[in-house]
PDB file of N, CA and C in Angstrom:
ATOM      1  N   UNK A   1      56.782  82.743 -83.373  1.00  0.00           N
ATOM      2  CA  UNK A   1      56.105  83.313 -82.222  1.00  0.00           C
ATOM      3  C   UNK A   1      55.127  84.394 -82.701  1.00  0.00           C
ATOM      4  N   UNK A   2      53.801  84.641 -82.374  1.00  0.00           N
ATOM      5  CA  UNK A   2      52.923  85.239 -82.613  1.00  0.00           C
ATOM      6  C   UNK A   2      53.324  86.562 -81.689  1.00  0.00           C
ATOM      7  N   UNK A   3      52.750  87.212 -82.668  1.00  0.00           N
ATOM      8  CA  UNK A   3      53.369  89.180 -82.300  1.00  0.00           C
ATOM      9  C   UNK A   3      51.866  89.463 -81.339  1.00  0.00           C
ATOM     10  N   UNK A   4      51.957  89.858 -80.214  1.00  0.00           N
ATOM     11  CA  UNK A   4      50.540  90.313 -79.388  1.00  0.00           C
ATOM     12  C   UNK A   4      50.362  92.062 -79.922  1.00  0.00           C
ATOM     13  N   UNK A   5      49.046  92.192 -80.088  1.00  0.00           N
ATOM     14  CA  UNK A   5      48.782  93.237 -81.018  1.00  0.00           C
ATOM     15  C   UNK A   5      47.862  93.739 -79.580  1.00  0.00           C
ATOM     16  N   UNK A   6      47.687  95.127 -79.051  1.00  0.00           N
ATOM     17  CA  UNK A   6      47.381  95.833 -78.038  1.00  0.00           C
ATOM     18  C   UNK A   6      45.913  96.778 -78.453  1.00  0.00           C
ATOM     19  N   UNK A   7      44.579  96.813 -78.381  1.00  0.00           N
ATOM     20  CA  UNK A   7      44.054  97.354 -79.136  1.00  0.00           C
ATOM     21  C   UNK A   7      42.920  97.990 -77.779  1.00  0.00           C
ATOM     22  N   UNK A   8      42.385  99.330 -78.404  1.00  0.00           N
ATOM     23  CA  UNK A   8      42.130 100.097 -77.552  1.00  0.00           C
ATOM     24  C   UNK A   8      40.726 100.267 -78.628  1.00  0.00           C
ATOM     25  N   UNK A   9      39.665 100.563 -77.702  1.00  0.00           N
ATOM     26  CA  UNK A   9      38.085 100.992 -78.119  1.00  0.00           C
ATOM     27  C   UNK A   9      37.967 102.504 -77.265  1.00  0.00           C
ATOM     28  N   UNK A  10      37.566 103.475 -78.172  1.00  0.00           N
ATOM     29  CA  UNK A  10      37.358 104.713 -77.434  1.00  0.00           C
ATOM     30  C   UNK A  10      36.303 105.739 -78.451  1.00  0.00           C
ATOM     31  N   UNK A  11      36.156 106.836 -77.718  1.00  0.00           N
ATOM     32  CA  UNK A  11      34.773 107.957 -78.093  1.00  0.00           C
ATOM     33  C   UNK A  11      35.952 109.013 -78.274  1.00  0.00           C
ATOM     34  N   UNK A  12      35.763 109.609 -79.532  1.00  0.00           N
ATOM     35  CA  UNK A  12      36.591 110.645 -80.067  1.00  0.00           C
ATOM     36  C   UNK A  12      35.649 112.189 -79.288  1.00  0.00           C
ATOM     37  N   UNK A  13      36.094 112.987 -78.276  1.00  0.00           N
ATOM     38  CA  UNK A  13      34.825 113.526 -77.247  1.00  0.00           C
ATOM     39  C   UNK A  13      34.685 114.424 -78.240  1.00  0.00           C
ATOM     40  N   UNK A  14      35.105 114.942 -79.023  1.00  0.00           N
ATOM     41  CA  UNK A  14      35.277 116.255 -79.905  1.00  0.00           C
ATOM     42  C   UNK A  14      33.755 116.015 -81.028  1.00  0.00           C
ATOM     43  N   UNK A  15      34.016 114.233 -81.769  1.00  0.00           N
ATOM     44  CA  UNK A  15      32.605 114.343 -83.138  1.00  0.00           C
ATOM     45  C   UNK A  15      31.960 113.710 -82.218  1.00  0.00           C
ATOM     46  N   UNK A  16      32.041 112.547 -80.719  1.00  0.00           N
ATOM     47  CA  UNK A  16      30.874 111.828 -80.116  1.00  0.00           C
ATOM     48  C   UNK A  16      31.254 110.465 -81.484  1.00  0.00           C
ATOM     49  N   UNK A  17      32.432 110.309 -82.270  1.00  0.00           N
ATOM     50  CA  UNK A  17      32.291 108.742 -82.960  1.00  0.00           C
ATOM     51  C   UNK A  17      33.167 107.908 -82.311  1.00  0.00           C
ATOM     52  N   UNK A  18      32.857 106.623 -82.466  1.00  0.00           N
ATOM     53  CA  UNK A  18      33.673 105.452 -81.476  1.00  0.00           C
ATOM     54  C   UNK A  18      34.883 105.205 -83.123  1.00  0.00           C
ATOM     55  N   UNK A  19      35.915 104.928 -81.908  1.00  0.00           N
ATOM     56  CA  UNK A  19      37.187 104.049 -82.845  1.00  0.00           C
ATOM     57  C   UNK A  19      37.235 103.279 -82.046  1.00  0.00           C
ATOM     58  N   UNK A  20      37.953 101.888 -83.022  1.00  0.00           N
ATOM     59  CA  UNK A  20      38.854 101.193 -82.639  1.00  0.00           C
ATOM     60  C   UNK A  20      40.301 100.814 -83.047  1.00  0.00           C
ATOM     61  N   UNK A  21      41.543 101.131 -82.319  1.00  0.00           N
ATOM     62  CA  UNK A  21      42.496 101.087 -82.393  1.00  0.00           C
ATOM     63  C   UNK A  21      43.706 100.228 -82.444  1.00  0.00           C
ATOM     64  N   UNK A  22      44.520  99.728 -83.607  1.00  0.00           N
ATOM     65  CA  UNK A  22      45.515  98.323 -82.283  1.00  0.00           C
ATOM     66  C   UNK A  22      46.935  99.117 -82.571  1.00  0.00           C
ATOM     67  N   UNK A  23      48.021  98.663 -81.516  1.00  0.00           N
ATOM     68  CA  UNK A  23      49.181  99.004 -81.160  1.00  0.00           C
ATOM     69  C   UNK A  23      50.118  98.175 -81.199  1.00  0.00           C
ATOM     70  N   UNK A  24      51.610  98.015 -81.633  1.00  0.00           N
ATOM     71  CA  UNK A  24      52.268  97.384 -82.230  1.00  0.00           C
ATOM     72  C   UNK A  24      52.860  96.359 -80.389  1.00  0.00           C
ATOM     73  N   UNK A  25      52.765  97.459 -79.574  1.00  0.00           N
ATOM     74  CA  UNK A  25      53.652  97.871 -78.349  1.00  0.00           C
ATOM     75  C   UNK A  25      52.572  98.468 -77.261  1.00  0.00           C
ATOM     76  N   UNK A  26      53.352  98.301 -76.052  1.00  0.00           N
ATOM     77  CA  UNK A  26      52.291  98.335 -74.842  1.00  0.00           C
ATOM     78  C   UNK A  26      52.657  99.921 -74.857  1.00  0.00           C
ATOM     79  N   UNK A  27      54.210 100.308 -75.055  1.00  0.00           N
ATOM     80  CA  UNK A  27      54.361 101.825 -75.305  1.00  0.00           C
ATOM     81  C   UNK A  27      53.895 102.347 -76.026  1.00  0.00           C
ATOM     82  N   UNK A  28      53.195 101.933 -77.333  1.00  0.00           N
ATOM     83  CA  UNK A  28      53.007 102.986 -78.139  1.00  0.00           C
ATOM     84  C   UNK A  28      51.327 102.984 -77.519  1.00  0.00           C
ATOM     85  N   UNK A  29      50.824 102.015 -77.243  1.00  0.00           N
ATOM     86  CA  UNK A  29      49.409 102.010 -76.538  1.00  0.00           C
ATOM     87  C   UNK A  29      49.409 103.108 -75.425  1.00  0.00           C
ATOM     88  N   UNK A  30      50.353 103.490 -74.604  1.00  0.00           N
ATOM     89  CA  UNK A  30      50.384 103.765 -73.657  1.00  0.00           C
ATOM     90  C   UNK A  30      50.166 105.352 -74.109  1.00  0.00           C
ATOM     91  N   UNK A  31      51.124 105.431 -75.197  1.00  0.00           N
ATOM     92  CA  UNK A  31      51.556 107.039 -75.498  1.00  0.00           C
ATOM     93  C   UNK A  31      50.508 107.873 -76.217  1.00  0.00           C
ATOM     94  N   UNK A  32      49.822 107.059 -76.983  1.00  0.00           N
ATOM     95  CA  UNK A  32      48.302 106.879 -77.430  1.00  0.00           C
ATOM     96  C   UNK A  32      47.329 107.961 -76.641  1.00  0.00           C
ATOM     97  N   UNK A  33      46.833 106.946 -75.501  1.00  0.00           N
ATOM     98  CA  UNK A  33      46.456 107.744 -74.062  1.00  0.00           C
ATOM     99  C   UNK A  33      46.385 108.438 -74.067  1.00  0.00           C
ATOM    100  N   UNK A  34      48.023 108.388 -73.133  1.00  0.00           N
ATOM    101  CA  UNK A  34      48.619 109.558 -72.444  1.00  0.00           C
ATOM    102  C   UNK A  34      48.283 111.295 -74.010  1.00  0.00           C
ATOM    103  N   UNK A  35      48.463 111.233 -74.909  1.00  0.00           N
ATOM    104  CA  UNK A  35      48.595 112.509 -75.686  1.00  0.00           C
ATOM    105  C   UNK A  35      47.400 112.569 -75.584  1.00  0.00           C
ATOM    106  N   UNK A  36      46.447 111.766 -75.758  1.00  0.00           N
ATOM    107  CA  UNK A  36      45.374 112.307 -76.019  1.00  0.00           C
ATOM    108  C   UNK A  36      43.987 111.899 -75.331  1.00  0.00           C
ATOM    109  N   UNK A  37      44.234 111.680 -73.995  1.00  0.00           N
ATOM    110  CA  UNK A  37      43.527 111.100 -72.925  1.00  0.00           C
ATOM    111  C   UNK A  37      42.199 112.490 -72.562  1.00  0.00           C
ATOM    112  N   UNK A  38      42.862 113.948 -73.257  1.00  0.00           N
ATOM    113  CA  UNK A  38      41.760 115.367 -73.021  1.00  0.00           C
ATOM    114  C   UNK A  38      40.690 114.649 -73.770  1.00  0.00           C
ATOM    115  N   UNK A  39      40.725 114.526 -74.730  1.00  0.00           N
ATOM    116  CA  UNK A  39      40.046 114.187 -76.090  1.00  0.00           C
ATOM    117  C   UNK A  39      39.369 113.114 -76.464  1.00  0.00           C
ATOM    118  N   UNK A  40      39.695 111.869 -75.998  1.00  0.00           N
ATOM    119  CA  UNK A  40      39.161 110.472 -76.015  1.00  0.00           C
ATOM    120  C   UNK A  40      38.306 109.833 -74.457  1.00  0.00           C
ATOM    121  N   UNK A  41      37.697 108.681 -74.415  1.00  0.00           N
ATOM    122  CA  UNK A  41      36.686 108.133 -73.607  1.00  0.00           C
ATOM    123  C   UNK A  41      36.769 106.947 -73.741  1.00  0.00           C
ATOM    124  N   UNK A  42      37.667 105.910 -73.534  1.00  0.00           N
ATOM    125  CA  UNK A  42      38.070 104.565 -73.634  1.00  0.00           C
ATOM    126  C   UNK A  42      36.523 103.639 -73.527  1.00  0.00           C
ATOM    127  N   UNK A  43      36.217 103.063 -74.031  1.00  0.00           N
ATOM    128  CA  UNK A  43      34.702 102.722 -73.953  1.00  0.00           C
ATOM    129  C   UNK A  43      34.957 101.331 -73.239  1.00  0.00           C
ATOM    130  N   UNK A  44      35.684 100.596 -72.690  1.00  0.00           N
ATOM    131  CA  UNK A  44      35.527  99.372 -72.486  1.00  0.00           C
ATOM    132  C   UNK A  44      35.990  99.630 -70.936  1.00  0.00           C
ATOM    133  N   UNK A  45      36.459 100.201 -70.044  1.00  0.00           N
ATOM    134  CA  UNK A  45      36.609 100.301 -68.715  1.00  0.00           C
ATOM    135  C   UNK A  45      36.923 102.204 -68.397  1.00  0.00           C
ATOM    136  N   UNK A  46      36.445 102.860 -67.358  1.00  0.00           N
ATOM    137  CA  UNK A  46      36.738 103.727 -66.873  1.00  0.00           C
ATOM    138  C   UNK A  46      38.385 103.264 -66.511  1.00  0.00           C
ATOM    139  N   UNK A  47      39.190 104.348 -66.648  1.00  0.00           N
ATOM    140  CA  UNK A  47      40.296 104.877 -66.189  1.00  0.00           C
ATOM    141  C   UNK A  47      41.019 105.769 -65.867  1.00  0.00           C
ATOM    142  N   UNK A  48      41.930 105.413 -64.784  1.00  0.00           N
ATOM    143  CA  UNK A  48      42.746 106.683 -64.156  1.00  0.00           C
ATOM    144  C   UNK A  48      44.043 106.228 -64.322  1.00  0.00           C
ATOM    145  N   UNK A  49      44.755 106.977 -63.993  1.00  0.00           N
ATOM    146  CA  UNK A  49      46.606 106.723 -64.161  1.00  0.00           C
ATOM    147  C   UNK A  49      46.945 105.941 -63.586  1.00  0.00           C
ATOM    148  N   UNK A  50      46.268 105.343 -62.157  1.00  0.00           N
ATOM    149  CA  UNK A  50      46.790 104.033 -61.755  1.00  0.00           C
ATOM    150  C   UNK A  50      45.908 103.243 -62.388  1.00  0.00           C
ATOM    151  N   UNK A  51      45.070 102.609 -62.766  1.00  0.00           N
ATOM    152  CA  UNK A  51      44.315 101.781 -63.666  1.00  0.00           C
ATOM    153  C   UNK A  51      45.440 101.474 -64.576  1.00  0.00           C
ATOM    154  N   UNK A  52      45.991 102.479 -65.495  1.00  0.00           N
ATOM    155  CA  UNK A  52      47.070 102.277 -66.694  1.00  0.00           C
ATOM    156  C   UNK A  52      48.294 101.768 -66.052  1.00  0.00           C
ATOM    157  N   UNK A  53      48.579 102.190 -65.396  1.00  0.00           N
ATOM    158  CA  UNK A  53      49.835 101.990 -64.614  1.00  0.00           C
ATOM    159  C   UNK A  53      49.858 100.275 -64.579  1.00  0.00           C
ATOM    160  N   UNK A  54      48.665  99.921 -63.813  1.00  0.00           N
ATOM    161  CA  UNK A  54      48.545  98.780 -63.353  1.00  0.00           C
ATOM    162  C   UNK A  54      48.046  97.810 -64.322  1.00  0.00           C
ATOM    163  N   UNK A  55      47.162  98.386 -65.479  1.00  0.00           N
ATOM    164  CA  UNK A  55      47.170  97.140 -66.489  1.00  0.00           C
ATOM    165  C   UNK A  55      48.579  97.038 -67.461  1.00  0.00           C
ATOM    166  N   UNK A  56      49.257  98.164 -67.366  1.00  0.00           N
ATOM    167  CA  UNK A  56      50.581  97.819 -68.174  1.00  0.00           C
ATOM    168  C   UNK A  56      51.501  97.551 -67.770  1.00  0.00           C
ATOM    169  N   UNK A  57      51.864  97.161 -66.457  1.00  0.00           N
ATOM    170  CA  UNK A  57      52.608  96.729 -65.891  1.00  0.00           C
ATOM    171  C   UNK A  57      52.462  95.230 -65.568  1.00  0.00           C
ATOM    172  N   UNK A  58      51.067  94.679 -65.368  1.00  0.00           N
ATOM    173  CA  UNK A  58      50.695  93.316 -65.674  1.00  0.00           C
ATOM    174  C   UNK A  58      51.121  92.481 -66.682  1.00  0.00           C
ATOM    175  N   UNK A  59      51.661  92.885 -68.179  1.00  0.00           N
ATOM    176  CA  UNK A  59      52.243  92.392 -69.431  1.00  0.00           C
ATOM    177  C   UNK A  59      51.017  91.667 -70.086  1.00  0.00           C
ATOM    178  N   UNK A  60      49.840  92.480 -69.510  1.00  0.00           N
ATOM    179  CA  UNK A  60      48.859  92.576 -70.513  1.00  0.00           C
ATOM    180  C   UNK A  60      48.907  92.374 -72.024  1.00  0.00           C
TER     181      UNK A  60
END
């Protein structure tokens, strides 16, 4: 069975450089975020806490 790998595109707001990220787990994606949601700019959709809520609860 193939392992689904969770990967996140974002703007580090602090240098203005883009990453891209992948996550083992929808939690560790999640926790990601959540710590550091002051600081980052997800580049592929605007989001709010229900946005997250609701794409990780989908089994995205």
């Amino acid at each position: 069975m193939k392992r689904m790998k969770y990967y996140i595109d974002y703007v580090d707001k602090k240098t203005n450089v883009e990453h891209s990220t992948s996550f083992e787990t929808k939690i560790e994606c999640w926790a990601f975020i959540r710590k550091n949601e002051k600081d980052i700019h997800l580049t592929k959709k605007p989001y709010t806490s229900e946005f997250l809520d609701w794409f990780f609860s989908e089994g995205i």
